[in-house]
mmCIF file with all atom_site columns, C-alpha atoms in Angstrom:
data_model
loop_
_atom_site.group_PDB
_atom_site.id
_atom_site.type_symbol
_atom_site.label_atom_id
_atom_site.label_alt_id
_atom_site.label_comp_id
_atom_site.label_asym_id
_atom_site.label_entity_id
_atom_site.label_seq_id
_atom_site.pdbx_PDB_ins_code
_atom_site.Cartn_x
_atom_site.Cartn_y
_atom_site.Cartn_z
_atom_site.occupancy
_atom_site.B_iso_or_equiv
_atom_site.pdbx_formal_charge
_atom_site.auth_seq_id
_atom_site.auth_comp_id
_atom_site.auth_asym_id
_atom_site.auth_atom_id
_atom_site.pdbx_PDB_model_num
ATOM 1   C CA . UNK A 1 1   ? 43.171 97.202  44.103 1.00 44.00 ? 1   UNK A CA 1
ATOM 2   C CA . UNK A 1 2   ? 46.380 96.662  42.151 1.00 47.00 ? 2   UNK A CA 1
ATOM 3   C CA . UNK A 1 3   ? 47.273 100.332 42.625 1.00 47.00 ? 3   UNK A CA 1
ATOM 4   C CA . UNK A 1 4   ? 46.735 100.033 46.404 1.00 44.00 ? 4   UNK A CA 1
ATOM 5   C CA . UNK A 1 5   ? 49.031 97.001  46.459 1.00 62.00 ? 5   UNK A CA 1
ATOM 6   C CA . UNK A 1 6   ? 51.650 98.900  44.436 1.00 65.00 ? 6   UNK A CA 1
ATOM 7   C CA . UNK A 1 7   ? 51.451 101.876 46.814 1.00 65.00 ? 7   UNK A CA 1
ATOM 8   C CA . UNK A 1 8   ? 51.907 99.595  49.845 1.00 71.00 ? 8   UNK A CA 1
ATOM 9   C CA . UNK A 1 9   ? 54.808 97.850  48.129 1.00 75.00 ? 9   UNK A CA 1
ATOM 10  C CA . UNK A 1 10  ? 56.440 101.207 47.320 1.00 75.00 ? 10  UNK A CA 1
ATOM 11  C CA . UNK A 1 11  ? 56.167 102.282 50.963 1.00 85.00 ? 11  UNK A CA 1
ATOM 12  C CA . UNK A 1 12  ? 57.558 99.037  52.354 1.00 90.00 ? 12  UNK A CA 1
ATOM 13  C CA . UNK A 1 13  ? 60.183 98.666  49.607 1.00 93.00 ? 13  UNK A CA 1
ATOM 14  C CA . UNK A 1 14  ? 61.424 102.129 48.595 1.00 92.00 ? 14  UNK A CA 1
ATOM 15  C CA . UNK A 1 15  ? 64.074 102.179 45.842 1.00 91.00 ? 15  UNK A CA 1
ATOM 16  C CA . UNK A 1 16  ? 67.100 102.054 48.157 1.00 92.00 ? 16  UNK A CA 1
ATOM 17  C CA . UNK A 1 17  ? 65.758 99.009  50.029 1.00 95.00 ? 17  UNK A CA 1
ATOM 18  C CA . UNK A 1 18  ? 64.785 97.270  46.800 1.00 94.00 ? 18  UNK A CA 1
ATOM 19  C CA . UNK A 1 19  ? 68.284 97.990  45.454 1.00 94.00 ? 19  UNK A CA 1
ATOM 20  C CA . UNK A 1 20  ? 69.911 96.462  48.559 1.00 95.00 ? 20  UNK A CA 1
ATOM 21  C CA . UNK A 1 21  ? 67.660 93.417  48.312 1.00 96.00 ? 21  UNK A CA 1
ATOM 22  C CA . UNK A 1 22  ? 68.483 92.857  44.640 1.00 95.00 ? 22  UNK A CA 1
ATOM 23  C CA . UNK A 1 23  ? 72.199 93.263  45.314 1.00 96.00 ? 23  UNK A CA 1
ATOM 24  C CA . UNK A 1 24  ? 72.028 90.699  48.135 1.00 96.00 ? 24  UNK A CA 1
ATOM 25  C CA . UNK A 1 25  ? 70.206 88.215  45.898 1.00 95.00 ? 25  UNK A CA 1
ATOM 26  C CA . UNK A 1 26  ? 72.717 88.702  43.067 1.00 95.00 ? 26  UNK A CA 1
ATOM 27  C CA . UNK A 1 27  ? 75.535 88.152  45.552 1.00 94.00 ? 27  UNK A CA 1
ATOM 28  C CA . UNK A 1 28  ? 73.930 84.905  46.762 1.00 94.00 ? 28  UNK A CA 1
ATOM 29  C CA . UNK A 1 29  ? 73.407 83.794  43.185 1.00 93.00 ? 29  UNK A CA 1
ATOM 30  C CA . UNK A 1 30  ? 77.067 84.463  42.375 1.00 92.00 ? 30  UNK A CA 1
ATOM 31  C CA . UNK A 1 31  ? 78.077 82.401  45.408 1.00 93.00 ? 31  UNK A CA 1
ATOM 32  C CA . UNK A 1 32  ? 76.192 79.476  43.843 1.00 92.00 ? 32  UNK A CA 1
ATOM 33  C CA . UNK A 1 33  ? 73.283 79.577  46.284 1.00 90.00 ? 33  UNK A CA 1
ATOM 34  C CA . UNK A 1 34  ? 70.564 79.698  43.610 1.00 89.00 ? 34  UNK A CA 1
ATOM 35  C CA . UNK A 1 35  ? 70.282 76.197  42.239 1.00 85.00 ? 35  UNK A CA 1
ATOM 36  C CA . UNK A 1 36  ? 67.853 75.700  39.361 1.00 83.00 ? 36  UNK A CA 1
ATOM 37  C CA . UNK A 1 37  ? 66.793 79.370  39.650 1.00 82.00 ? 37  UNK A CA 1
ATOM 38  C CA . UNK A 1 38  ? 65.604 78.853  43.263 1.00 88.00 ? 38  UNK A CA 1
ATOM 39  C CA . UNK A 1 39  ? 66.989 79.915  46.621 1.00 91.00 ? 39  UNK A CA 1
ATOM 40  C CA . UNK A 1 40  ? 66.775 77.246  49.339 1.00 90.00 ? 40  UNK A CA 1
ATOM 41  C CA . UNK A 1 41  ? 65.391 77.881  52.841 1.00 88.00 ? 41  UNK A CA 1
ATOM 42  C CA . UNK A 1 42  ? 68.753 78.539  54.478 1.00 92.00 ? 42  UNK A CA 1
ATOM 43  C CA . UNK A 1 43  ? 69.634 81.030  51.763 1.00 94.00 ? 43  UNK A CA 1
ATOM 44  C CA . UNK A 1 44  ? 66.325 82.862  52.320 1.00 94.00 ? 44  UNK A CA 1
ATOM 45  C CA . UNK A 1 45  ? 67.160 83.131  56.011 1.00 95.00 ? 45  UNK A CA 1
ATOM 46  C CA . UNK A 1 46  ? 70.592 84.499  55.142 1.00 95.00 ? 46  UNK A CA 1
ATOM 47  C CA . UNK A 1 47  ? 69.154 86.980  52.637 1.00 95.00 ? 47  UNK A CA 1
ATOM 48  C CA . UNK A 1 48  ? 66.569 88.176  55.154 1.00 96.00 ? 48  UNK A CA 1
ATOM 49  C CA . UNK A 1 49  ? 69.143 88.538  57.928 1.00 96.00 ? 49  UNK A CA 1
ATOM 50  C CA . UNK A 1 50  ? 71.591 90.432  55.701 1.00 96.00 ? 50  UNK A CA 1
ATOM 51  C CA . UNK A 1 51  ? 68.880 92.745  54.390 1.00 96.00 ? 51  UNK A CA 1
ATOM 52  C CA . UNK A 1 52  ? 67.588 93.523  57.878 1.00 96.00 ? 52  UNK A CA 1
ATOM 53  C CA . UNK A 1 53  ? 71.120 94.239  59.109 1.00 96.00 ? 53  UNK A CA 1
ATOM 54  C CA . UNK A 1 54  ? 71.868 96.546  56.179 1.00 95.00 ? 54  UNK A CA 1
ATOM 55  C CA . UNK A 1 55  ? 68.691 98.608  56.352 1.00 93.00 ? 55  UNK A CA 1
ATOM 56  C CA . UNK A 1 56  ? 67.700 98.363  60.013 1.00 93.00 ? 56  UNK A CA 1
ATOM 57  C CA . UNK A 1 57  ? 64.293 96.768  59.372 1.00 91.00 ? 57  UNK A CA 1
ATOM 58  C CA . UNK A 1 58  ? 62.650 93.551  60.522 1.00 93.00 ? 58  UNK A CA 1
ATOM 59  C CA . UNK A 1 59  ? 61.422 91.874  57.365 1.00 95.00 ? 59  UNK A CA 1
ATOM 60  C CA . UNK A 1 60  ? 60.187 88.309  57.719 1.00 95.00 ? 60  UNK A CA 1
ATOM 61  C CA . UNK A 1 61  ? 61.384 85.644  55.268 1.00 94.00 ? 61  UNK A CA 1
ATOM 62  C CA . UNK A 1 62  ? 57.849 85.448  53.800 1.00 94.00 ? 62  UNK A CA 1
ATOM 63  C CA . UNK A 1 63  ? 57.879 89.196  53.041 1.00 95.00 ? 63  UNK A CA 1
ATOM 64  C CA . UNK A 1 64  ? 61.270 88.824  51.382 1.00 95.00 ? 64  UNK A CA 1
ATOM 65  C CA . UNK A 1 65  ? 60.128 85.837  49.289 1.00 95.00 ? 65  UNK A CA 1
ATOM 66  C CA . UNK A 1 66  ? 56.948 87.666  48.281 1.00 95.00 ? 66  UNK A CA 1
ATOM 67  C CA . UNK A 1 67  ? 58.990 90.674  47.133 1.00 95.00 ? 67  UNK A CA 1
ATOM 68  C CA . UNK A 1 68  ? 61.265 88.294  45.221 1.00 95.00 ? 68  UNK A CA 1
ATOM 69  C CA . UNK A 1 69  ? 58.209 86.910  43.412 1.00 94.00 ? 69  UNK A CA 1
ATOM 70  C CA . UNK A 1 70  ? 56.959 90.423  42.580 1.00 94.00 ? 70  UNK A CA 1
ATOM 71  C CA . UNK A 1 71  ? 60.382 91.308  41.190 1.00 94.00 ? 71  UNK A CA 1
ATOM 72  C CA . UNK A 1 72  ? 60.310 88.134  39.071 1.00 93.00 ? 72  UNK A CA 1
ATOM 73  C CA . UNK A 1 73  ? 56.919 89.190  37.667 1.00 91.00 ? 73  UNK A CA 1
ATOM 74  C CA . UNK A 1 74  ? 58.273 92.680  36.994 1.00 89.00 ? 74  UNK A CA 1
ATOM 75  C CA . UNK A 1 75  ? 61.266 91.285  35.112 1.00 90.00 ? 75  UNK A CA 1
ATOM 76  C CA . UNK A 1 76  ? 59.014 89.028  33.027 1.00 89.00 ? 76  UNK A CA 1
ATOM 77  C CA . UNK A 1 77  ? 56.695 91.911  32.159 1.00 86.00 ? 77  UNK A CA 1
ATOM 78  C CA . UNK A 1 78  ? 59.568 94.142  31.034 1.00 86.00 ? 78  UNK A CA 1
ATOM 79  C CA . UNK A 1 79  ? 61.319 91.247  29.318 1.00 85.00 ? 79  UNK A CA 1
ATOM 80  C CA . UNK A 1 80  ? 58.189 90.434  27.307 1.00 83.00 ? 80  UNK A CA 1
ATOM 81  C CA . UNK A 1 81  ? 57.878 94.064  26.307 1.00 82.00 ? 81  UNK A CA 1
ATOM 82  C CA . UNK A 1 82  ? 61.496 94.278  25.191 1.00 83.00 ? 82  UNK A CA 1
ATOM 83  C CA . UNK A 1 83  ? 61.136 91.198  22.975 1.00 82.00 ? 83  UNK A CA 1
ATOM 84  C CA . UNK A 1 84  ? 59.093 93.281  20.526 1.00 80.00 ? 84  UNK A CA 1
ATOM 85  C CA . UNK A 1 85  ? 61.008 94.137  17.393 1.00 82.00 ? 85  UNK A CA 1
ATOM 86  C CA . UNK A 1 86  ? 62.184 97.730  17.330 1.00 84.00 ? 86  UNK A CA 1
ATOM 87  C CA . UNK A 1 87  ? 62.173 98.367  21.068 1.00 83.00 ? 87  UNK A CA 1
ATOM 88  C CA . UNK A 1 88  ? 65.421 99.281  22.742 1.00 84.00 ? 88  UNK A CA 1
ATOM 89  C CA . UNK A 1 89  ? 66.703 99.854  26.252 1.00 84.00 ? 89  UNK A CA 1
ATOM 90  C CA . UNK A 1 90  ? 68.242 103.079 27.503 1.00 84.00 ? 90  UNK A CA 1
ATOM 91  C CA . UNK A 1 91  ? 70.658 102.067 30.253 1.00 84.00 ? 91  UNK A CA 1
ATOM 92  C CA . UNK A 1 92  ? 71.000 105.631 31.524 1.00 86.00 ? 92  UNK A CA 1
ATOM 93  C CA . UNK A 1 93  ? 67.288 106.291 32.076 1.00 86.00 ? 93  UNK A CA 1
ATOM 94  C CA . UNK A 1 94  ? 66.344 102.619 32.589 1.00 85.00 ? 94  UNK A CA 1
ATOM 95  C CA . UNK A 1 95  ? 63.484 103.058 30.119 1.00 83.00 ? 95  UNK A CA 1
ATOM 96  C CA . UNK A 1 96  ? 62.282 101.512 26.882 1.00 84.00 ? 96  UNK A CA 1
ATOM 97  C CA . UNK A 1 97  ? 63.012 103.427 23.686 1.00 86.00 ? 97  UNK A CA 1
ATOM 98  C CA . UNK A 1 98  ? 61.134 103.178 20.405 1.00 85.00 ? 98  UNK A CA 1
ATOM 99  C CA . UNK A 1 99  ? 59.707 105.206 17.573 1.00 87.00 ? 99  UNK A CA 1
ATOM 100 C CA . UNK A 1 100 ? 56.038 106.226 17.552 1.00 87.00 ? 100 UNK A CA 1
ATOM 101 C CA . UNK A 1 101 ? 55.361 103.645 14.841 1.00 88.00 ? 101 UNK A CA 1
ATOM 102 C CA . UNK A 1 102 ? 56.877 100.833 16.914 1.00 86.00 ? 102 UNK A CA 1
ATOM 103 C CA . UNK A 1 103 ? 54.901 101.875 20.001 1.00 84.00 ? 103 UNK A CA 1
ATOM 104 C CA . UNK A 1 104 ? 51.691 101.874 17.935 1.00 86.00 ? 104 UNK A CA 1
ATOM 105 C CA . UNK A 1 105 ? 52.440 98.293  16.821 1.00 83.00 ? 105 UNK A CA 1
ATOM 106 C CA . UNK A 1 106 ? 53.250 97.191  20.363 1.00 83.00 ? 106 UNK A CA 1
ATOM 107 C CA . UNK A 1 107 ? 50.054 98.751  21.762 1.00 82.00 ? 107 UNK A CA 1
ATOM 108 C CA . UNK A 1 108 ? 48.009 97.078  19.013 1.00 83.00 ? 108 UNK A CA 1
ATOM 109 C CA . UNK A 1 109 ? 49.497 93.739  20.077 1.00 79.00 ? 109 UNK A CA 1
ATOM 110 C CA . UNK A 1 110 ? 49.075 94.333  23.835 1.00 78.00 ? 110 UNK A CA 1
ATOM 111 C CA . UNK A 1 111 ? 46.856 97.216  25.031 1.00 77.00 ? 111 UNK A CA 1
ATOM 112 C CA . UNK A 1 112 ? 48.405 97.089  28.539 1.00 75.00 ? 112 UNK A CA 1
ATOM 113 C CA . UNK A 1 113 ? 51.826 98.247  27.332 1.00 75.00 ? 113 UNK A CA 1
ATOM 114 C CA . UNK A 1 114 ? 51.188 102.023 27.150 1.00 73.00 ? 114 UNK A CA 1
ATOM 115 C CA . UNK A 1 115 ? 51.492 102.113 30.939 1.00 74.00 ? 115 UNK A CA 1
ATOM 116 C CA . UNK A 1 116 ? 55.115 100.972 30.641 1.00 78.00 ? 116 UNK A CA 1
ATOM 117 C CA . UNK A 1 117 ? 56.014 103.632 28.087 1.00 76.00 ? 117 UNK A CA 1
ATOM 118 C CA . UNK A 1 118 ? 56.442 106.359 30.701 1.00 76.00 ? 118 UNK A CA 1
ATOM 119 C CA . UNK A 1 119 ? 57.787 104.089 33.451 1.00 82.00 ? 119 UNK A CA 1
ATOM 120 C CA . UNK A 1 120 ? 61.299 103.059 34.254 1.00 79.00 ? 120 UNK A CA 1
ATOM 121 C CA . UNK A 1 121 ? 62.648 99.771  35.528 1.00 83.00 ? 121 UNK A CA 1
ATOM 122 C CA . UNK A 1 122 ? 65.653 100.335 37.739 1.00 85.00 ? 122 UNK A CA 1
ATOM 123 C CA . UNK A 1 123 ? 67.939 97.335  38.083 1.00 89.00 ? 123 UNK A CA 1
ATOM 124 C CA . UNK A 1 124 ? 66.513 95.666  34.963 1.00 87.00 ? 124 UNK A CA 1
ATOM 125 C CA . UNK A 1 125 ? 69.922 94.226  34.143 1.00 88.00 ? 125 UNK A CA 1
ATOM 126 C CA . UNK A 1 126 ? 70.305 92.699  37.614 1.00 92.00 ? 126 UNK A CA 1
ATOM 127 C CA . UNK A 1 127 ? 66.745 91.371  37.547 1.00 92.00 ? 127 UNK A CA 1
ATOM 128 C CA . UNK A 1 128 ? 67.560 89.743  34.221 1.00 89.00 ? 128 UNK A CA 1
ATOM 129 C CA . UNK A 1 129 ? 70.658 88.184  35.745 1.00 90.00 ? 129 UNK A CA 1
ATOM 130 C CA . UNK A 1 130 ? 68.561 86.767  38.581 1.00 91.00 ? 130 UNK A CA 1
ATOM 131 C CA . UNK A 1 131 ? 65.461 85.655  36.759 1.00 88.00 ? 131 UNK A CA 1
ATOM 132 C CA . UNK A 1 132 ? 66.389 85.221  33.120 1.00 79.00 ? 132 UNK A CA 1
ATOM 133 C CA . UNK A 1 133 ? 70.050 84.254  32.887 1.00 63.00 ? 133 UNK A CA 1
ATOM 134 C CA . UNK A 1 134 ? 69.471 82.718  29.457 1.00 50.00 ? 134 UNK A CA 1
ATOM 135 C CA . UNK A 1 135 ? 67.526 85.678  28.086 1.00 45.00 ? 135 UNK A CA 1
ATOM 136 C CA . UNK A 1 136 ? 69.006 87.678  25.254 1.00 45.00 ? 136 UNK A CA 1
ATOM 137 C CA . UNK A 1 137 ? 70.308 91.014  26.525 1.00 45.00 ? 137 UNK A CA 1
ATOM 138 C CA . UNK A 1 138 ? 70.268 92.900  23.257 1.00 48.00 ? 138 UNK A CA 1
ATOM 139 C CA . UNK A 1 139 ? 73.968 93.696  23.524 1.00 46.00 ? 139 UNK A CA 1
ATOM 140 C CA . UNK A 1 140 ? 74.521 92.186  20.069 1.00 47.00 ? 140 UNK A CA 1
ATOM 141 C CA . UNK A 1 141 ? 71.260 93.296  18.504 1.00 50.00 ? 141 UNK A CA 1
ATOM 142 C CA . UNK A 1 142 ? 71.184 94.241  14.850 1.00 49.00 ? 142 UNK A CA 1
ATOM 143 C CA . UNK A 1 143 ? 68.295 96.361  13.596 1.00 45.00 ? 143 UNK A CA 1
ATOM 144 C CA . UNK A 1 144 ? 66.625 95.614  10.284 1.00 44.00 ? 144 UNK A CA 1
ATOM 145 C CA . UNK A 1 145 ? 67.815 98.927  8.839  1.00 44.00 ? 145 UNK A CA 1
ATOM 146 C CA . UNK A 1 146 ? 71.466 98.253  9.778  1.00 50.00 ? 146 UNK A CA 1
ATOM 147 C CA . UNK A 1 147 ? 73.671 97.736  6.706  1.00 54.00 ? 147 UNK A CA 1
ATOM 148 C CA . UNK A 1 148 ? 75.072 94.251  6.222  1.00 56.00 ? 148 UNK A CA 1
ATOM 149 C CA . UNK A 1 149 ? 78.401 93.999  8.066  1.00 55.00 ? 149 UNK A CA 1
ATOM 150 C CA . UNK A 1 150 ? 81.595 93.583  6.079  1.00 58.00 ? 150 UNK A CA 1
ATOM 151 C CA . UNK A 1 151 ? 83.987 90.718  6.909  1.00 64.00 ? 151 UNK A CA 1
ATOM 152 C CA . UNK A 1 152 ? 85.901 92.797  9.518  1.00 67.00 ? 152 UNK A CA 1
ATOM 153 C CA . UNK A 1 153 ? 82.649 93.732  11.256 1.00 66.00 ? 153 UNK A CA 1
ATOM 154 C CA . UNK A 1 154 ? 81.471 90.118  11.130 1.00 65.00 ? 154 UNK A CA 1
ATOM 155 C CA . UNK A 1 155 ? 84.698 88.965  12.791 1.00 67.00 ? 155 UNK A CA 1
ATOM 156 C CA . UNK A 1 156 ? 84.278 91.624  15.488 1.00 68.00 ? 156 UNK A CA 1
ATOM 157 C CA . UNK A 1 157 ? 80.671 90.521  16.114 1.00 66.00 ? 157 UNK A CA 1
ATOM 158 C CA . UNK A 1 158 ? 81.725 86.866  16.282 1.00 68.00 ? 158 UNK A CA 1
ATOM 159 C CA . UNK A 1 159 ? 84.491 87.763  18.722 1.00 69.00 ? 159 UNK A CA 1
ATOM 160 C CA . UNK A 1 160 ? 82.076 89.772  20.859 1.00 67.00 ? 160 UNK A CA 1
ATOM 161 C CA . UNK A 1 161 ? 79.624 86.859  20.840 1.00 66.00 ? 161 UNK A CA 1
ATOM 162 C CA . UNK A 1 162 ? 82.376 84.430  21.846 1.00 64.00 ? 162 UNK A CA 1
ATOM 163 C CA . UNK A 1 163 ? 83.508 86.748  24.651 1.00 62.00 ? 163 UNK A CA 1
ATOM 164 C CA . UNK A 1 164 ? 79.916 87.098  25.871 1.00 59.00 ? 164 UNK A CA 1
ATOM 165 C CA . UNK A 1 165 ? 79.542 83.308  25.926 1.00 55.00 ? 165 UNK A CA 1
ATOM 166 C CA . UNK A 1 166 ? 82.731 82.972  27.973 1.00 56.00 ? 166 UNK A CA 1
ATOM 167 C CA . UNK A 1 167 ? 81.388 85.411  30.597 1.00 53.00 ? 167 UNK A CA 1
ATOM 168 C CA . UNK A 1 168 ? 78.207 83.420  31.165 1.00 50.00 ? 168 UNK A CA 1
#
């Protein structure tokens, strides 16, 4: 049943349409139209209208909201996976990276995760911006096998952290 739903979603929302939709939502968020992580009714109408104009379809606001909710669930699923120690994110392939040992530990913790090992999550960064603006991105991650930074490296990390805080 879930696979049938996924197939229908893939047909109605192919990657280029999903990409447009995400971009429109990010744009609305940047305009300040997503208060308390929620779009209001007039913003949904605007999003739907803009999407339909861009792609030449006739989505209804309910279809657009439902897709939004599925994207939120997708971001949460991938975000939960990436919180495991030792997992990384490959921006180029939009996939999770990890050693065999790390994957074995992750699968032992959650048997549903092997399905995500071979999948990719396009637009993960934008989904994170939309649905988890306070989530750690991993841009300043330090692995347990990384040597302790010297004072110059510490200053650079502190500066990078301060710059990151200024951007958010």
